[in-house]
Amino acid sequence: MNPILFGFLVLLTTSLMGSSFAIGKIGLDYLSPLLLVGIRFTFAGVLMALFVIKKPLPKEFSDWVRIFFVGLFQTAGVMGSIFLSLRTITAGESSILAFTNPLIVVILSSLFLGLKYRFSHWIGVLVGFMGVFITLGFYLQLQIGTLLGLGASISWATATILIKKWGNRFNIWVLTAYQMLFGGLFLLLMSITMETPKFVINTISVLIVLWLAIMASIVQFAIWFYLLNRGDPGKTSAFLFLAPLFGVLSGWVILGEVVEWYVYVGGFLIIVGIFLVNWTFSKKKID
């Protein structure tokens, strides 16, 4: 892929990921957490399903099962765990845990995809994670929300491996549409069974749902899946370290949150980590 195009797509998808935390935080004033993400991804999935209606759909039931599991991990597992974790830990702490998934991707890629990484690659991932930790304030409290945040990271890493393994079986837009739809429906079921649903309908809440469904879901997922299919999952996932940095910056712009000095230090380490991962990467072919 053209490096300029790759860089642009990485910045676009990670900025959409990061900014969704600030926009979603506003949305929580009007909707309960699981209902918000359930409506977001179900609506996005329905829109995308209509968009891809003329594209080739899977013919085998087993392929529909594969898409369901991608949605279970990528949409329901990740977003459900993140928003449930916010009941007991801060958004910053949840972000730190969720975006440790590149490290888990490297481990799973080594175990299940036959990819081989140099020691310096691991150093790059660790430096990047250190940057995320510093960017979000050095502080992490161990409690049930922490376990849920780790669950989001593991679920995300699992989905990344599944997409890399199965993604070529599907049209990328079809995969994006139906994994969001299946994941969104599962989240709505979680909302009914795990919380008291709340939805205050007004102009702001509707606009928030539309933005999260279209830009932060349809556009963001499609770009992310495209990048995963075109490159190595460990290498591509390293750029996820940019997302919490964009999250902090969007919190500053949208919510008026103060950007402390350690954000700049953490941002520098994030860039160093990404550089190390991309310039020391090696792999062996998968049979």
Coordinates of C-alpha atoms in Angstrom, one line a residue:
M1 CA 0.0 0.0 0.0
N2 CA 1.1 3.6 -0.7
P3 CA 2.8 4.8 2.6
I4 CA 1.0 8.2 2.3
L5 CA -2.4 6.5 1.9
F6 CA -1.6 4.1 4.7
G7 CA -0.7 6.9 7.0
F8 CA -3.8 8.9 6.2
L9 CA -6.1 5.9 6.8
V10 CA -4.3 5.1 10.1
L11 CA -4.7 8.7 11.3
L12 CA -8.4 8.8 10.3
T13 CA -9.4 5.5 11.9
T14 CA -7.4 6.1 15.1
S15 CA -8.8 9.7 15.5
L16 CA -12.3 8.4 15.1
M17 CA -11.6 5.7 17.7
G18 CA -10.1 8.2 20.1
S19 CA -12.7 11.0 19.7
S20 CA -15.6 8.5 20.3
F21 CA -14.6 8.4 24.0
A22 CA -15.4 12.1 24.4
I23 CA -18.5 12.0 22.3
G24 CA -19.7 8.8 24.0
K25 CA -19.1 10.5 27.4
I26 CA -21.6 13.2 26.4
G27 CA -24.0 10.6 25.2
L28 CA -24.0 8.9 28.6
D29 CA -25.9 11.9 29.9
Y30 CA -28.9 10.8 27.7
L31 CA -28.5 7.0 27.3
S32 CA -27.5 4.1 29.6
P33 CA -24.1 2.6 28.5
L34 CA -25.0 -0.7 27.0
L35 CA -28.1 0.7 25.3
L36 CA -26.0 3.5 23.8
V37 CA -23.5 1.1 22.2
G38 CA -26.2 -1.4 21.3
I39 CA -28.2 1.2 19.4
R40 CA -25.0 2.6 17.9
F41 CA -23.9 -0.7 16.4
T42 CA -27.3 -2.2 15.5
F43 CA -28.2 1.0 13.6
A44 CA -24.8 1.1 11.9
G45 CA -25.1 -2.6 11.1
V46 CA -28.6 -2.1 9.5
L47 CA -27.4 0.8 7.4
M48 CA -24.4 -1.1 6.3
A49 CA -26.4 -4.2 5.5
L50 CA -28.6 -2.1 3.2
F51 CA -25.6 -0.6 1.6
V52 CA -24.0 -4.0 0.8
I53 CA -27.3 -5.8 -0.2
K54 CA -26.0 -6.2 -3.8
K55 CA -22.5 -7.4 -2.8
P56 CA -21.7 -11.1 -2.5
L57 CA -22.9 -12.5 0.8
P58 CA -21.5 -15.6 2.4
K59 CA -23.2 -18.8 1.1
E60 CA -22.0 -21.2 3.8
F61 CA -23.6 -21.2 7.2
S62 CA -20.2 -21.7 8.7
D63 CA -19.1 -18.3 7.3
W64 CA -22.1 -16.6 8.9
V65 CA -20.9 -18.2 12.2
R66 CA -17.4 -16.8 11.6
I67 CA -18.9 -13.3 11.1
F68 CA -21.0 -13.7 14.3
F69 CA -17.8 -14.5 16.3
V70 CA -16.0 -11.5 14.9
G71 CA -18.9 -9.3 16.0
L72 CA -19.1 -11.1 19.3
F73 CA -15.5 -10.2 20.1
Q74 CA -14.9 -7.0 18.1
T75 CA -18.2 -5.2 18.8
A76 CA -20.0 -6.8 21.8
G77 CA -16.9 -8.0 23.7
V78 CA -14.8 -4.8 23.3
M79 CA -17.5 -2.2 23.7
G80 CA -19.5 -4.1 26.3
S81 CA -16.5 -4.5 28.5
I82 CA -15.3 -0.9 28.1
F83 CA -18.7 0.6 29.0
L84 CA -19.2 -1.8 31.9
S85 CA -15.7 -1.0 33.2
L86 CA -16.6 2.7 33.3
R87 CA -18.9 1.9 36.2
T88 CA -15.9 1.5 38.5
I89 CA -12.9 3.0 36.8
T90 CA -12.3 6.2 34.8
A91 CA -12.4 6.5 31.0
G92 CA -8.6 7.0 31.0
E93 CA -7.9 3.8 32.9
S94 CA -10.3 1.9 30.7
S95 CA -8.5 3.3 27.6
I96 CA -5.1 2.2 29.0
L97 CA -6.3 -1.3 29.4
A98 CA -8.3 -1.6 26.1
F99 CA -5.3 -0.3 24.1
T100 CA -2.9 -2.8 25.5
N101 CA -4.3 -5.1 22.8
P102 CA -1.3 -4.7 20.4
L103 CA 0.9 -6.5 22.9
I104 CA -1.7 -9.3 23.1
V105 CA -2.0 -9.4 19.3
V106 CA 1.7 -10.0 19.1
I107 CA 1.5 -12.9 21.5
L108 CA -1.6 -14.4 19.7
S109 CA -0.1 -13.9 16.3
S110 CA 3.0 -15.7 17.4
L111 CA 1.0 -18.6 18.8
F112 CA -1.7 -19.0 16.1
L113 CA -0.6 -17.3 12.9
G114 CA 3.0 -18.4 12.8
L115 CA 4.3 -14.8 12.9
K116 CA 7.8 -14.2 14.3
Y117 CA 8.8 -11.0 16.0
R118 CA 12.2 -9.6 17.0
F119 CA 13.1 -8.6 20.5
S120 CA 13.3 -5.0 19.4
H121 CA 9.7 -5.3 18.1
W122 CA 8.5 -6.3 21.6
I123 CA 10.5 -3.3 23.0
G124 CA 8.6 -1.0 20.6
V125 CA 5.3 -2.4 21.8
L126 CA 6.3 -2.0 25.4
V127 CA 7.5 1.6 24.8
G128 CA 4.3 2.4 23.1
F129 CA 2.2 1.0 26.0
M130 CA 4.4 3.0 28.4
G131 CA 3.5 6.1 26.4
V132 CA -0.2 5.3 26.6
F133 CA 0.1 4.8 30.4
I134 CA 1.9 8.1 30.8
T135 CA -0.4 10.0 28.5
L136 CA -3.4 8.9 30.6
G137 CA -1.9 10.0 33.9
F138 CA 0.3 7.2 35.4
Y139 CA -2.5 6.0 37.6
L140 CA -4.3 2.6 37.4
Q141 CA -6.5 1.1 40.2
L142 CA -7.0 -2.6 40.5
Q143 CA -10.7 -3.6 40.8
I144 CA -13.5 -5.2 38.8
G145 CA -13.4 -2.5 36.2
T146 CA -9.7 -3.3 35.6
L147 CA -10.6 -6.9 34.8
L148 CA -13.3 -5.7 32.4
G149 CA -10.8 -3.4 30.8
L150 CA -8.4 -6.2 30.3
G151 CA -11.3 -8.3 29.0
A152 CA -11.9 -5.6 26.3
S153 CA -8.2 -5.8 25.3
I154 CA -8.2 -9.6 25.1
S155 CA -11.5 -9.5 23.1
W156 CA -10.1 -6.9 20.7
A157 CA -6.9 -8.9 20.2
T158 CA -8.9 -12.1 19.5
A159 CA -11.0 -10.3 17.0
T160 CA -7.9 -9.0 15.3
I161 CA -6.6 -12.5 14.9
L162 CA -9.9 -13.8 13.6
I163 CA -10.1 -11.0 11.0
K164 CA -6.6 -11.7 9.8
K165 CA -7.4 -15.4 9.6
W166 CA -10.9 -15.2 8.0
G167 CA -11.0 -11.7 6.5
N168 CA -10.1 -12.8 3.0
R169 CA -13.2 -15.0 2.9
F170 CA -15.5 -12.0 2.9
N171 CA -16.2 -8.7 1.1
I172 CA -14.8 -6.2 3.6
W173 CA -18.0 -4.2 3.6
V174 CA -20.1 -7.3 4.2
L175 CA -17.9 -8.3 7.1
T176 CA -18.1 -4.8 8.6
A177 CA -21.9 -4.6 8.3
Y178 CA -22.8 -7.9 9.7
Q179 CA -20.3 -8.1 12.5
M180 CA -21.6 -4.8 13.7
L181 CA -25.2 -5.9 13.4
F182 CA -24.6 -9.2 15.3
G183 CA -22.5 -7.4 17.9
G184 CA -25.1 -4.6 18.3
L185 CA -28.0 -7.0 18.8
F186 CA -26.0 -8.9 21.4
L187 CA -25.3 -5.6 23.2
L188 CA -29.0 -4.8 23.2
L189 CA -29.7 -8.1 24.8
M190 CA -27.0 -7.3 27.4
S191 CA -28.7 -3.9 28.0
I192 CA -32.0 -5.6 28.7
T193 CA -30.5 -8.1 31.1
M194 CA -27.7 -6.2 32.8
E195 CA -28.9 -2.6 33.2
T196 CA -32.0 -0.4 33.4
P197 CA -32.2 1.1 29.9
K198 CA -32.4 4.9 29.7
F199 CA -32.9 7.0 26.5
V200 CA -33.6 10.7 26.6
I201 CA -34.6 11.6 23.1
N202 CA -33.6 15.0 21.9
T203 CA -31.6 16.7 19.1
I204 CA -28.3 16.2 20.9
S205 CA -28.8 12.5 21.8
V206 CA -29.9 11.7 18.2
L207 CA -26.9 13.5 16.7
I208 CA -24.6 11.7 19.0
V209 CA -26.0 8.3 18.1
L210 CA -25.8 9.2 14.4
W211 CA -22.2 10.3 14.6
L212 CA -21.2 7.2 16.6
A213 CA -23.0 4.9 14.3
I214 CA -21.8 6.3 11.0
M215 CA -18.4 7.9 11.4
A216 CA -17.2 6.1 14.6
S217 CA -18.6 2.7 13.5
I218 CA -19.2 2.3 9.8
V219 CA -16.3 4.4 8.5
Q220 CA -13.9 3.5 11.4
F221 CA -14.5 -0.2 11.3
A222 CA -14.3 -0.4 7.5
I223 CA -10.9 1.3 7.4
W224 CA -9.6 -0.7 10.3
F225 CA -10.6 -4.1 8.8
Y226 CA -9.1 -3.0 5.4
L227 CA -5.8 -2.1 7.1
L228 CA -5.7 -5.4 9.0
N229 CA -6.3 -7.4 5.8
R230 CA -3.6 -5.5 3.9
G231 CA -0.8 -5.8 6.5
D232 CA 0.5 -7.8 9.5
P233 CA -1.9 -7.6 12.5
G234 CA 0.9 -6.9 15.0
K235 CA 2.4 -4.2 12.9
T236 CA -0.9 -2.5 12.1
S237 CA -2.2 -2.8 15.7
A238 CA 0.8 -0.9 17.0
F239 CA -0.8 2.2 15.5
L240 CA -3.7 1.8 18.0
F241 CA -1.4 3.5 20.5
L242 CA -2.4 6.7 18.7
A243 CA -6.1 6.3 19.6
P244 CA -5.9 7.1 23.3
L245 CA -3.7 10.1 22.4
F246 CA -6.5 11.3 20.1
G247 CA -8.9 10.5 23.0
V248 CA -7.1 12.9 25.3
L249 CA -6.8 15.6 22.7
S250 CA -10.5 15.3 21.8
G251 CA -11.4 15.5 25.5
W252 CA -9.4 18.8 25.6
V253 CA -11.2 20.2 22.5
I254 CA -14.7 18.9 23.0
L255 CA -15.0 18.7 26.8
G256 CA -12.5 21.3 27.8
E257 CA -10.4 18.9 29.7
V258 CA -6.9 20.1 30.7
V259 CA -4.0 18.6 28.8
E260 CA -1.2 18.0 31.3
W261 CA 2.6 17.9 30.6
Y262 CA 2.7 14.2 30.8
V263 CA 0.5 13.9 27.7
Y264 CA 3.3 15.4 25.6
V265 CA 5.8 13.0 27.2
G266 CA 3.5 10.0 26.6
G267 CA 2.8 11.2 23.0
F268 CA 6.5 11.2 22.3
L269 CA 6.9 7.7 23.6
I270 CA 3.9 6.5 21.5
I271 CA 5.7 7.8 18.4
V272 CA 8.9 6.1 19.4
G273 CA 7.1 2.8 20.0
I274 CA 5.4 2.9 16.6
F275 CA 8.7 3.7 14.9
L276 CA 10.4 0.7 16.6
V277 CA 7.6 -1.6 15.7
N278 CA 7.6 -0.6 12.0
W279 CA 11.3 -0.5 11.5
T280 CA 12.2 -3.7 13.3
F281 CA 9.3 -5.9 12.1
S282 CA 9.9 -9.4 10.6
K283 CA 7.8 -12.4 10.1
K284 CA 7.9 -15.9 8.7
K285 CA 5.4 -17.0 6.0
I286 CA 2.2 -18.9 7.0
D287 CA 1.7 -22.1 5.1

